[in-house]
Short mmCIF file of C-alpha atoms and ligand atoms in Angstrom, two decimals:
data_model
loop_
_atom_site.label_atom_id
_atom_site.label_comp_id
_atom_site.label_asym_id
_atom_site.label_seq_id
_atom_site.Cartn_x
_atom_site.Cartn_y
_atom_site.Cartn_z
CA MET A 1 -6.09 -52.69 -46.51
CA TYR A 2 -6.54 -49.86 -44.94
CA SER A 3 -4.17 -47.24 -43.51
CA GLN A 4 -5.52 -43.81 -42.81
CA GLY A 5 -3.25 -40.92 -42.12
CA LEU A 6 -2.29 -41.27 -38.55
CA ILE A 7 -4.39 -39.86 -36.21
CA GLY A 8 -2.79 -37.85 -33.08
CA SER A 9 0.62 -38.50 -32.51
CA ASP A 10 2.94 -37.11 -30.24
CA THR A 11 6.59 -36.75 -32.09
CA SER A 12 8.54 -34.80 -29.39
CA SER A 13 11.89 -36.49 -28.43
CA GLU A 14 13.75 -36.37 -25.25
CA GLU A 15 17.10 -37.29 -26.85
CA THR A 16 20.36 -35.07 -26.94
CA PRO A 17 20.46 -32.58 -29.91
CA GLU A 18 23.57 -34.60 -31.19
CA PHE A 19 21.59 -38.20 -30.94
CA LEU A 20 18.69 -36.81 -33.22
CA ALA A 21 20.98 -35.16 -35.48
CA ALA A 22 22.98 -38.78 -35.84
CA PHE A 23 19.85 -40.34 -36.44
CA GLN A 24 18.36 -38.03 -38.79
CA LYS A 25 21.90 -38.43 -40.69
CA ARG A 26 21.01 -42.18 -41.09
CA ILE A 27 17.50 -41.47 -42.20
CA ASP A 28 18.69 -38.93 -45.12
CA ALA A 29 21.06 -41.68 -46.15
CA GLU A 30 17.92 -43.87 -46.81
CA GLU A 31 19.69 -46.15 -44.24
CA LYS A 32 16.74 -48.47 -42.60
CA VAL A 33 16.10 -48.59 -38.82
CA GLU A 34 15.83 -52.00 -37.39
CA PRO A 35 14.16 -52.78 -34.22
CA ASN A 36 17.23 -53.01 -31.93
CA ASP A 37 18.98 -50.00 -33.37
CA PRO A 38 18.87 -46.60 -31.36
CA MET A 39 16.03 -44.44 -32.16
CA PRO A 40 14.35 -41.12 -30.87
CA SER A 41 11.66 -41.84 -28.51
CA GLY A 42 9.22 -39.64 -30.66
CA TYR A 43 10.07 -42.07 -33.65
CA ARG A 44 9.02 -45.32 -31.57
CA ARG A 45 6.10 -43.82 -30.12
CA THR A 46 4.72 -42.71 -33.48
CA LEU A 47 5.59 -46.02 -35.20
CA VAL A 48 3.95 -48.00 -32.49
CA ARG A 49 0.84 -45.63 -32.74
CA GLN A 50 0.83 -45.68 -36.46
CA ILE A 51 1.28 -49.85 -36.83
CA GLY A 52 -1.11 -50.33 -34.01
CA GLN A 53 -3.82 -48.07 -36.00
CA HIS A 54 -3.27 -49.94 -39.09
CA ALA A 55 -3.33 -53.14 -37.65
CA HIS A 56 -6.40 -52.45 -35.80
CA SER A 57 -8.07 -51.33 -39.43
CA GLU A 58 -7.01 -54.29 -40.94
CA ILE A 59 -9.07 -56.52 -38.04
CA VAL A 60 -12.04 -54.16 -37.82
CA GLY A 61 -12.02 -54.12 -41.66
CA MET A 62 -12.68 -57.73 -41.65
CA LEU A 63 -16.16 -56.95 -40.11
CA PRO A 64 -18.18 -54.82 -42.96
CA GLU A 65 -17.35 -57.25 -45.81
CA GLY A 66 -17.64 -60.43 -43.22
CA ASN A 67 -21.11 -59.30 -43.12
CA TRP A 68 -21.92 -59.92 -46.67
CA ILE A 69 -19.85 -63.60 -47.09
CA THR A 70 -23.03 -65.66 -46.40
CA ARG A 71 -24.97 -63.49 -48.82
CA ALA A 72 -22.70 -63.36 -51.77
CA PRO A 73 -24.67 -64.09 -54.87
CA THR A 74 -22.38 -66.48 -56.56
CA LEU A 75 -19.80 -68.89 -55.31
CA ARG A 76 -17.23 -67.48 -57.28
CA ARG A 77 -17.92 -64.05 -55.42
CA LYS A 78 -18.23 -65.82 -52.26
CA ALA A 79 -14.62 -67.49 -52.67
CA ALA A 80 -13.19 -64.32 -53.54
CA LEU A 81 -14.73 -62.00 -50.75
CA LEU A 82 -13.83 -65.08 -48.04
CA ALA A 83 -10.01 -64.95 -49.52
CA LYS A 84 -10.28 -61.40 -49.51
CA VAL A 85 -11.40 -61.10 -45.53
CA GLN A 86 -8.98 -63.79 -44.86
CA ASP A 87 -6.20 -61.68 -46.29
CA GLU A 88 -7.37 -58.70 -44.33
CA GLY A 89 -6.82 -60.79 -41.15
CA GLY A 90 -3.26 -61.58 -42.33
CA HIS A 91 -2.53 -58.39 -43.08
CA GLY A 92 -3.59 -57.37 -39.16
CA LEU A 93 -1.34 -60.07 -38.16
CA TYR A 94 1.77 -59.18 -40.00
CA LEU A 95 1.25 -55.54 -38.79
CA TYR A 96 0.97 -56.63 -35.03
CA SER A 97 4.33 -58.71 -35.53
CA ALA A 98 6.09 -55.33 -36.64
CA ALA A 99 4.79 -53.38 -33.92
CA GLU A 100 5.59 -56.01 -31.52
CA THR A 101 9.33 -55.49 -32.41
CA LEU A 102 9.21 -51.83 -31.01
CA GLY A 103 8.39 -53.70 -27.77
CA VAL A 104 4.66 -53.13 -27.35
CA THR A 105 2.85 -56.74 -27.20
CA ARG A 106 -0.07 -57.80 -29.40
CA LYS A 107 -2.21 -58.23 -26.18
CA GLN A 108 -1.72 -54.66 -25.25
CA MET A 109 -2.83 -53.61 -28.63
CA THR A 110 -5.81 -55.93 -28.53
CA GLU A 111 -7.03 -54.65 -25.03
CA GLU A 112 -6.35 -51.06 -25.96
CA LEU A 113 -8.65 -51.93 -29.26
CA LEU A 114 -11.40 -53.63 -27.28
CA GLU A 115 -11.47 -51.09 -24.60
CA GLY A 116 -12.06 -48.34 -27.16
CA ARG A 117 -9.20 -46.43 -26.73
CA ALA A 118 -7.25 -47.39 -29.94
CA LYS A 119 -8.07 -45.55 -33.39
CA TYR A 120 -8.93 -47.40 -36.35
CA SER A 121 -9.53 -46.34 -40.12
CA SER A 122 -12.62 -43.77 -39.68
CA ILE A 123 -14.03 -45.99 -43.01
CA PHE A 124 -15.17 -48.82 -41.00
CA ASN A 125 -17.45 -47.18 -39.05
CA TYR A 126 -20.07 -46.75 -42.11
CA PRO A 127 -22.41 -49.84 -42.79
CA THR A 128 -22.20 -52.10 -45.65
CA LEU A 129 -25.73 -51.83 -46.66
CA SER A 130 -26.09 -53.51 -49.98
CA TRP A 131 -24.06 -56.00 -52.29
CA ALA A 132 -22.81 -53.39 -54.09
CA ASP A 133 -20.90 -52.09 -51.11
CA MET A 134 -18.45 -55.28 -51.45
CA GLY A 135 -17.52 -53.95 -54.95
CA THR A 136 -17.26 -50.34 -54.00
CA ILE A 137 -15.12 -51.33 -50.82
CA GLY A 138 -12.84 -53.26 -52.70
CA TRP A 139 -12.34 -50.73 -55.73
CA LEU A 140 -12.41 -47.30 -53.47
CA VAL A 141 -11.48 -48.33 -50.21
CA ASP A 142 -8.46 -50.86 -51.05
CA GLY A 143 -7.82 -48.36 -53.89
CA ALA A 144 -7.11 -45.71 -51.19
CA ALA A 145 -5.27 -47.94 -49.33
CA ILE A 146 -3.02 -49.08 -51.93
CA MET A 147 -2.01 -45.39 -52.35
CA ASN A 148 -1.19 -44.83 -48.97
CA GLN A 149 0.49 -48.09 -48.85
CA ILE A 150 2.67 -48.25 -51.47
CA PRO A 151 5.02 -45.38 -50.28
CA LEU A 152 5.04 -47.31 -46.84
CA CYS A 153 6.89 -49.90 -48.63
CA ARG A 154 9.98 -47.32 -48.32
CA CYS A 155 9.11 -46.47 -44.50
CA SER A 156 12.39 -45.89 -42.96
CA PHE A 157 11.53 -48.66 -40.13
CA GLY A 158 12.38 -51.96 -41.63
CA PRO A 159 9.73 -54.10 -40.12
CA TYR A 160 6.92 -52.19 -41.08
CA ALA A 161 8.13 -51.48 -44.70
CA ARG A 162 8.54 -55.47 -45.23
CA ALA A 163 5.33 -56.10 -43.70
CA MET A 164 3.81 -53.35 -46.12
CA ILE A 165 5.63 -54.95 -49.27
CA ARG A 166 3.69 -58.51 -48.46
CA VAL A 167 0.46 -56.43 -48.02
CA CYS A 168 0.80 -54.61 -51.36
CA LYS A 169 1.68 -57.75 -53.12
CA GLU A 170 -2.02 -58.94 -52.11
CA GLU A 171 -4.33 -55.63 -52.16
CA SER A 172 -4.31 -55.52 -56.10
CA PHE A 173 -6.46 -58.73 -56.06
CA HIS A 174 -8.55 -56.66 -53.77
CA GLN A 175 -9.18 -53.89 -55.79
CA ARG A 176 -9.56 -55.62 -58.91
CA GLN A 177 -12.42 -58.11 -57.55
CA GLY A 178 -14.38 -54.87 -56.14
CA TYR A 179 -14.12 -53.25 -59.32
CA GLU A 180 -15.31 -56.20 -61.01
CA ILE A 181 -18.03 -56.62 -58.98
CA VAL A 182 -19.36 -52.99 -59.42
CA MET A 183 -18.63 -53.18 -63.27
CA LYS A 184 -21.02 -56.33 -63.44
CA LEU A 185 -23.56 -54.19 -61.81
CA ALA A 186 -23.00 -50.85 -63.65
CA GLN A 187 -23.67 -52.94 -66.92
CA GLY A 188 -26.75 -55.02 -65.59
CA THR A 189 -30.25 -54.05 -65.09
CA PRO A 190 -31.63 -50.66 -64.30
CA ALA A 191 -32.02 -51.80 -60.49
CA GLN A 192 -28.33 -53.17 -60.28
CA ARG A 193 -26.98 -49.97 -61.86
CA GLU A 194 -29.29 -48.14 -59.31
CA MET A 195 -27.67 -50.05 -56.41
CA ALA A 196 -24.26 -49.46 -57.90
CA GLN A 197 -24.58 -45.65 -57.90
CA ASP A 198 -26.02 -45.63 -54.61
CA SER A 199 -23.11 -47.50 -53.37
CA LEU A 200 -20.94 -44.90 -54.89
CA ASN A 201 -22.83 -42.14 -53.29
CA ARG A 202 -22.13 -43.36 -49.91
CA TRP A 203 -18.68 -44.46 -49.93
CA TRP A 204 -17.22 -41.53 -51.84
CA TRP A 205 -16.62 -38.92 -49.58
CA PRO A 206 -15.60 -41.35 -46.59
CA SER A 207 -12.97 -42.86 -49.11
CA ILE A 208 -11.21 -39.58 -49.96
CA MET A 209 -11.62 -38.71 -45.90
CA MET A 210 -9.44 -42.06 -45.54
CA PHE A 211 -6.08 -39.89 -46.43
CA GLY A 212 -6.61 -37.77 -43.52
CA PRO A 213 -6.75 -33.94 -42.56
CA HIS A 214 -5.55 -31.43 -45.06
CA ASP A 215 -1.87 -30.87 -45.19
CA SER A 216 -2.34 -27.20 -43.36
CA ASP A 217 -4.32 -28.94 -40.39
CA SER A 218 -2.00 -31.84 -39.87
CA GLN A 219 0.81 -30.90 -37.34
CA HIS A 220 2.90 -34.07 -37.24
CA SER A 221 3.18 -34.84 -40.88
CA ASP A 222 6.20 -32.73 -41.19
CA GLN A 223 8.27 -34.84 -38.83
CA ASN A 224 6.92 -37.86 -39.87
CA MET A 225 7.99 -37.06 -43.50
CA GLU A 226 11.64 -35.93 -41.99
CA TRP A 227 11.77 -39.19 -40.68
CA LYS A 228 10.78 -41.09 -43.78
CA ILE A 229 7.74 -42.73 -42.17
CA LYS A 230 5.71 -40.94 -44.42
CA ARG A 231 7.00 -40.00 -47.83
CA PHE A 232 3.87 -38.01 -49.46
CA SER A 233 1.58 -35.66 -47.67
CA ASN A 234 -2.30 -36.45 -47.20
CA ASP A 235 -3.19 -34.13 -49.95
CA GLU A 236 -0.91 -35.42 -52.47
CA LEU A 237 -2.16 -38.89 -51.63
CA ARG A 238 -5.69 -37.96 -51.80
CA GLN A 239 -4.68 -36.09 -55.30
CA LYS A 240 -3.21 -39.45 -56.90
CA PHE A 241 -6.07 -41.28 -55.65
CA ILE A 242 -8.78 -39.06 -57.30
CA ASP A 243 -6.88 -38.47 -60.30
CA ALA A 244 -6.48 -42.28 -60.71
CA THR A 245 -10.20 -42.93 -59.86
CA VAL A 246 -12.31 -40.38 -61.93
CA PRO A 247 -11.48 -42.59 -65.42
CA GLN A 248 -12.49 -45.58 -63.59
CA ALA A 249 -15.96 -44.08 -62.75
CA GLU A 250 -16.28 -42.74 -66.38
CA TYR A 251 -15.33 -46.08 -67.88
CA LEU A 252 -18.89 -47.77 -65.71
CA GLY A 253 -20.83 -44.67 -66.56
CA LEU A 254 -21.23 -43.89 -63.20
CA THR A 255 -21.12 -40.44 -61.22
CA LEU A 256 -18.79 -39.17 -58.74
CA PRO A 257 -21.03 -37.38 -56.18
CA ASP A 258 -19.35 -34.21 -56.27
CA PRO A 259 -20.20 -31.60 -58.40
CA ASP A 260 -17.29 -29.62 -57.98
CA LEU A 261 -15.07 -32.25 -59.13
CA LYS A 262 -13.20 -31.00 -62.41
CA TRP A 263 -10.19 -31.25 -64.43
CA ASN A 264 -7.80 -28.41 -63.61
CA GLU A 265 -5.49 -28.14 -66.73
CA ASP A 266 -2.76 -25.83 -64.99
CA LYS A 267 -2.12 -28.38 -61.92
CA GLY A 268 -2.51 -31.39 -64.46
CA GLY A 269 -5.13 -33.08 -61.34
CA TYR A 270 -8.86 -32.73 -60.66
CA ASP A 271 -10.19 -30.21 -58.16
CA HIS A 272 -12.53 -31.45 -55.60
CA GLY A 273 -15.39 -29.97 -53.54
CA LYS A 274 -14.98 -29.29 -49.92
CA ILE A 275 -14.67 -32.02 -47.74
CA ASP A 276 -17.00 -32.25 -44.35
CA TRP A 277 -14.28 -32.51 -41.93
CA ASP A 278 -16.94 -32.32 -39.18
CA GLU A 279 -18.03 -35.78 -40.30
CA PHE A 280 -14.54 -36.91 -40.54
CA TRP A 281 -13.67 -36.22 -36.71
CA ALA A 282 -17.20 -37.36 -35.77
CA VAL A 283 -16.39 -40.65 -37.25
CA VAL A 284 -12.80 -40.66 -35.94
CA LYS A 285 -14.04 -39.98 -32.27
CA GLY A 286 -16.46 -42.92 -32.64
CA HIS A 287 -19.85 -41.20 -33.68
CA GLY A 288 -19.91 -43.25 -36.67
CA PRO A 289 -23.01 -45.30 -37.31
CA MET A 290 -21.26 -48.26 -36.56
CA ALA A 291 -18.63 -47.56 -34.10
CA ARG A 292 -20.47 -49.07 -31.15
CA ASP A 293 -21.13 -52.32 -32.95
CA ARG A 294 -17.44 -52.67 -34.42
CA ILE A 295 -15.97 -52.73 -31.23
CA ARG A 296 -18.91 -54.83 -29.67
CA ASP A 297 -18.33 -57.64 -32.54
CA ARG A 298 -14.22 -57.30 -31.80
CA ARG A 299 -15.05 -57.74 -28.15
CA LYS A 300 -17.50 -60.74 -28.60
CA ALA A 301 -15.08 -62.50 -31.16
CA TRP A 302 -11.99 -61.91 -28.18
CA GLU A 303 -14.65 -63.25 -25.68
CA ASP A 304 -16.04 -66.30 -27.51
CA GLY A 305 -12.54 -67.20 -28.48
CA ALA A 306 -11.06 -67.36 -24.88
CA TRP A 307 -12.01 -70.91 -24.12
CA VAL A 308 -9.88 -71.97 -27.27
CA ARG A 309 -7.01 -69.94 -26.49
CA GLU A 310 -7.12 -71.57 -22.99
CA ALA A 311 -7.60 -75.05 -24.21
CA ALA A 312 -4.59 -74.34 -26.85
CA LEU A 313 -2.29 -73.31 -23.48
CA ALA A 314 -3.20 -76.08 -21.73
CA HIS A 315 -2.71 -78.53 -24.07
CA ALA A 316 0.56 -76.97 -24.83
CA GLU A 317 1.73 -77.35 -21.30
CA LYS A 318 0.46 -80.84 -21.21
CA ARG A 319 2.39 -81.82 -24.08
CA GLN A 320 5.45 -80.19 -22.60
CA ALA A 321 5.12 -81.98 -19.48
CA ARG A 322 4.87 -85.34 -21.03
CA LYS A 323 7.82 -84.45 -23.30
CA VAL A 324 9.93 -83.89 -19.93
CA ALA A 325 8.63 -86.60 -18.23
CA ALA A 326 9.72 -88.97 -21.08
CA GLU A 327 13.28 -87.52 -21.12
CA MET B 1 1.06 -70.09 -16.04
CA SER B 2 1.60 -67.09 -17.86
CA ASN B 3 -1.10 -66.54 -20.41
CA GLU B 4 1.15 -64.61 -23.17
CA VAL B 5 1.25 -67.14 -26.02
CA PRO B 6 4.42 -67.24 -27.46
CA LEU B 7 5.98 -65.54 -30.06
CA TRP B 8 7.88 -67.72 -32.94
CA GLU B 9 9.90 -66.83 -36.04
CA VAL B 10 8.97 -68.13 -39.33
CA PHE B 11 11.03 -69.12 -42.26
CA ILE B 12 9.92 -70.50 -45.41
CA ARG B 13 11.99 -71.85 -48.68
CA PRO B 14 10.38 -70.66 -51.76
CA ARG B 15 11.54 -73.55 -53.68
CA ASN B 16 13.87 -76.79 -53.43
CA GLY B 17 17.32 -75.54 -54.18
CA LEU B 18 16.90 -72.27 -52.05
CA ALA B 19 17.69 -71.57 -48.40
CA HIS B 20 14.54 -70.98 -45.89
CA LYS B 21 14.38 -67.21 -45.21
CA HIS B 22 12.84 -65.33 -42.59
CA VAL B 23 9.48 -63.82 -43.38
CA GLY B 24 7.69 -62.67 -40.15
CA SER B 25 6.39 -63.63 -37.09
CA LEU B 26 3.47 -65.04 -35.16
CA HIS B 27 1.87 -66.23 -31.99
CA ALA B 28 1.07 -69.97 -31.12
CA THR B 29 1.00 -72.05 -28.20
CA ASP B 30 3.06 -74.72 -29.55
CA GLU B 31 5.07 -75.79 -32.62
CA VAL B 32 2.12 -77.80 -34.18
CA MET B 33 -0.15 -74.50 -33.92
CA ALA B 34 2.96 -72.34 -34.85
CA LEU B 35 3.32 -74.39 -38.15
CA GLN B 36 -0.65 -74.22 -39.15
CA ALA B 37 -0.88 -70.64 -38.33
CA ALA B 38 2.16 -69.93 -40.62
CA ARG B 39 0.95 -72.10 -43.24
CA ASP B 40 -2.54 -69.78 -43.15
CA VAL B 41 -0.50 -66.36 -42.52
CA TYR B 42 2.35 -66.70 -45.01
CA THR B 43 1.66 -69.36 -47.95
CA ARG B 44 -1.46 -68.14 -48.94
CA ARG B 45 -0.10 -67.37 -52.42
CA GLY B 46 2.35 -70.28 -53.17
CA GLU B 47 5.20 -68.60 -51.36
CA GLY B 48 6.92 -71.84 -50.52
CA ASN B 49 6.93 -75.67 -50.10
CA SER B 50 8.52 -75.79 -46.60
CA ILE B 51 8.22 -74.05 -43.27
CA TRP B 52 10.48 -73.60 -40.28
CA VAL B 53 9.41 -72.12 -37.09
CA VAL B 54 11.53 -71.37 -34.09
CA PRO B 55 10.72 -69.83 -30.70
CA SER B 56 11.60 -66.25 -30.91
CA VAL B 57 13.59 -66.80 -27.35
CA ALA B 58 15.70 -69.21 -28.95
CA ILE B 59 17.41 -66.60 -31.40
CA THR B 60 20.60 -64.78 -30.30
CA ALA B 61 21.26 -61.66 -32.14
CA SER B 62 24.44 -59.61 -32.34
CA ASP B 63 24.22 -56.31 -30.57
CA PRO B 64 23.73 -53.65 -32.93
CA ASP B 65 25.92 -51.60 -30.56
CA GLN B 66 29.03 -53.85 -31.42
CA ALA B 67 27.95 -53.31 -35.25
CA ALA B 68 31.08 -51.27 -35.91
CA GLU B 69 33.50 -53.63 -33.99
CA ASN B 70 31.94 -56.67 -35.73
CA PHE B 71 31.81 -55.95 -39.05
CA GLU B 72 33.72 -52.82 -40.15
CA PRO B 73 37.21 -54.53 -39.84
CA THR B 74 36.37 -56.90 -42.99
CA GLY B 75 36.09 -53.61 -44.76
CA ASP B 76 39.63 -52.87 -44.90
CA LYS B 77 40.84 -56.44 -45.48
CA ILE B 78 40.84 -55.83 -48.94
CA TYR B 79 43.26 -58.66 -49.71
CA ARG B 80 40.61 -61.11 -48.94
CA HIS B 81 39.09 -60.01 -52.27
CA PRO B 82 40.50 -61.72 -55.64
CA THR B 83 40.62 -58.05 -57.09
CA PHE B 84 43.39 -57.38 -54.74
CA TYR B 85 45.88 -59.50 -56.69
CA GLU B 86 47.32 -58.62 -60.00
CA ILE B 87 47.48 -61.22 -62.59
CA PRO B 88 48.62 -60.57 -66.01
CA GLU B 89 46.20 -60.28 -69.03
CA GLU B 90 48.02 -63.20 -71.15
CA VAL B 91 47.06 -65.54 -68.22
CA GLY B 92 43.40 -65.06 -68.94
CA HIS B 93 40.57 -65.51 -66.95
CA MET B 94 41.29 -66.62 -63.52
FE1 FE2 C 1 -7.26 -54.89 -48.88
#
């Protein structure tokens, strides 16, 4: 699922201008960079941070939906939600592996997350209050993630691009099952319709914030575009997402909660109202309604699993010792 | 005992007749767990019918700094390619 515009990165590099120019030439020729290739330290640092944030987002992203698995209304919905949450866990693992090729370990990244030092997508610091939220998340949050992730399949860093190709293949199911949930509710009883609309009201703005700050306010975007880590700016991706989503909402007969949303003939896209960036930054900094719970839950999962990890390691050592003794 | 769980590289054969292909990596304490995790992480949608797992430390890779010495000479050995040789058209396809 769930990448967000990169939050806070330092793209400065210490290498010589010749080195940087040679690297840029490779990038401009659309050559992929592989883990052992020479690369600017800023490029490496930016990727470790971005892939790490992306991986954490997948893992934390399992929590808001995991919250509803036991309460899914039918077996069909439960099976789908379970499969989706399992996918998100898988996405986290592909991404941690991609980051590890840059010389950071999954253990370090996990520790950073558990100690509250790592960022993850702001969207997961909102609570999932009703079953309709399972639909809205699939439709909007996975939908926004797809917009972000499709261009990442062409990212200049090979392992990240390859991980994204796998992820994107799996996302379409996430969005479609979500839209189907919302559609069922929108076509249901008045109470169900209301539940769908309420959910949309709560998730619309956080979803369009997922693309990150406006281009005019994001300092590192230019260097990341030049290195072809990013292919489209935050605002370009947000625009694509809004243009794709408006007709989907119209089909459902639901209203997007933005009175200023209207078609702009000149630009061939929708204009939207003002985004509450104070809310965005507050949530990114961990003041979202659920921020404390998310880290607490991840920590609990990690601690509760400690004996399993220890037992597995002890078992592996014992088997190894037996093997050696038998030789 | 180091409590870093070792890294494994995962290879999957999409179907009989094709070679196993590298798909990614994962952490597991031993080969049994590595195979189970590979099944869960990399074959959720019919990606293949056979999995290999190899400890990442067992792989020896060529040095990217020597890529030019290693691979560029083959570029000018054009006589290794069939199109280097002229065969008259009357002879037919060869
Ligand atoms: Fe997803």
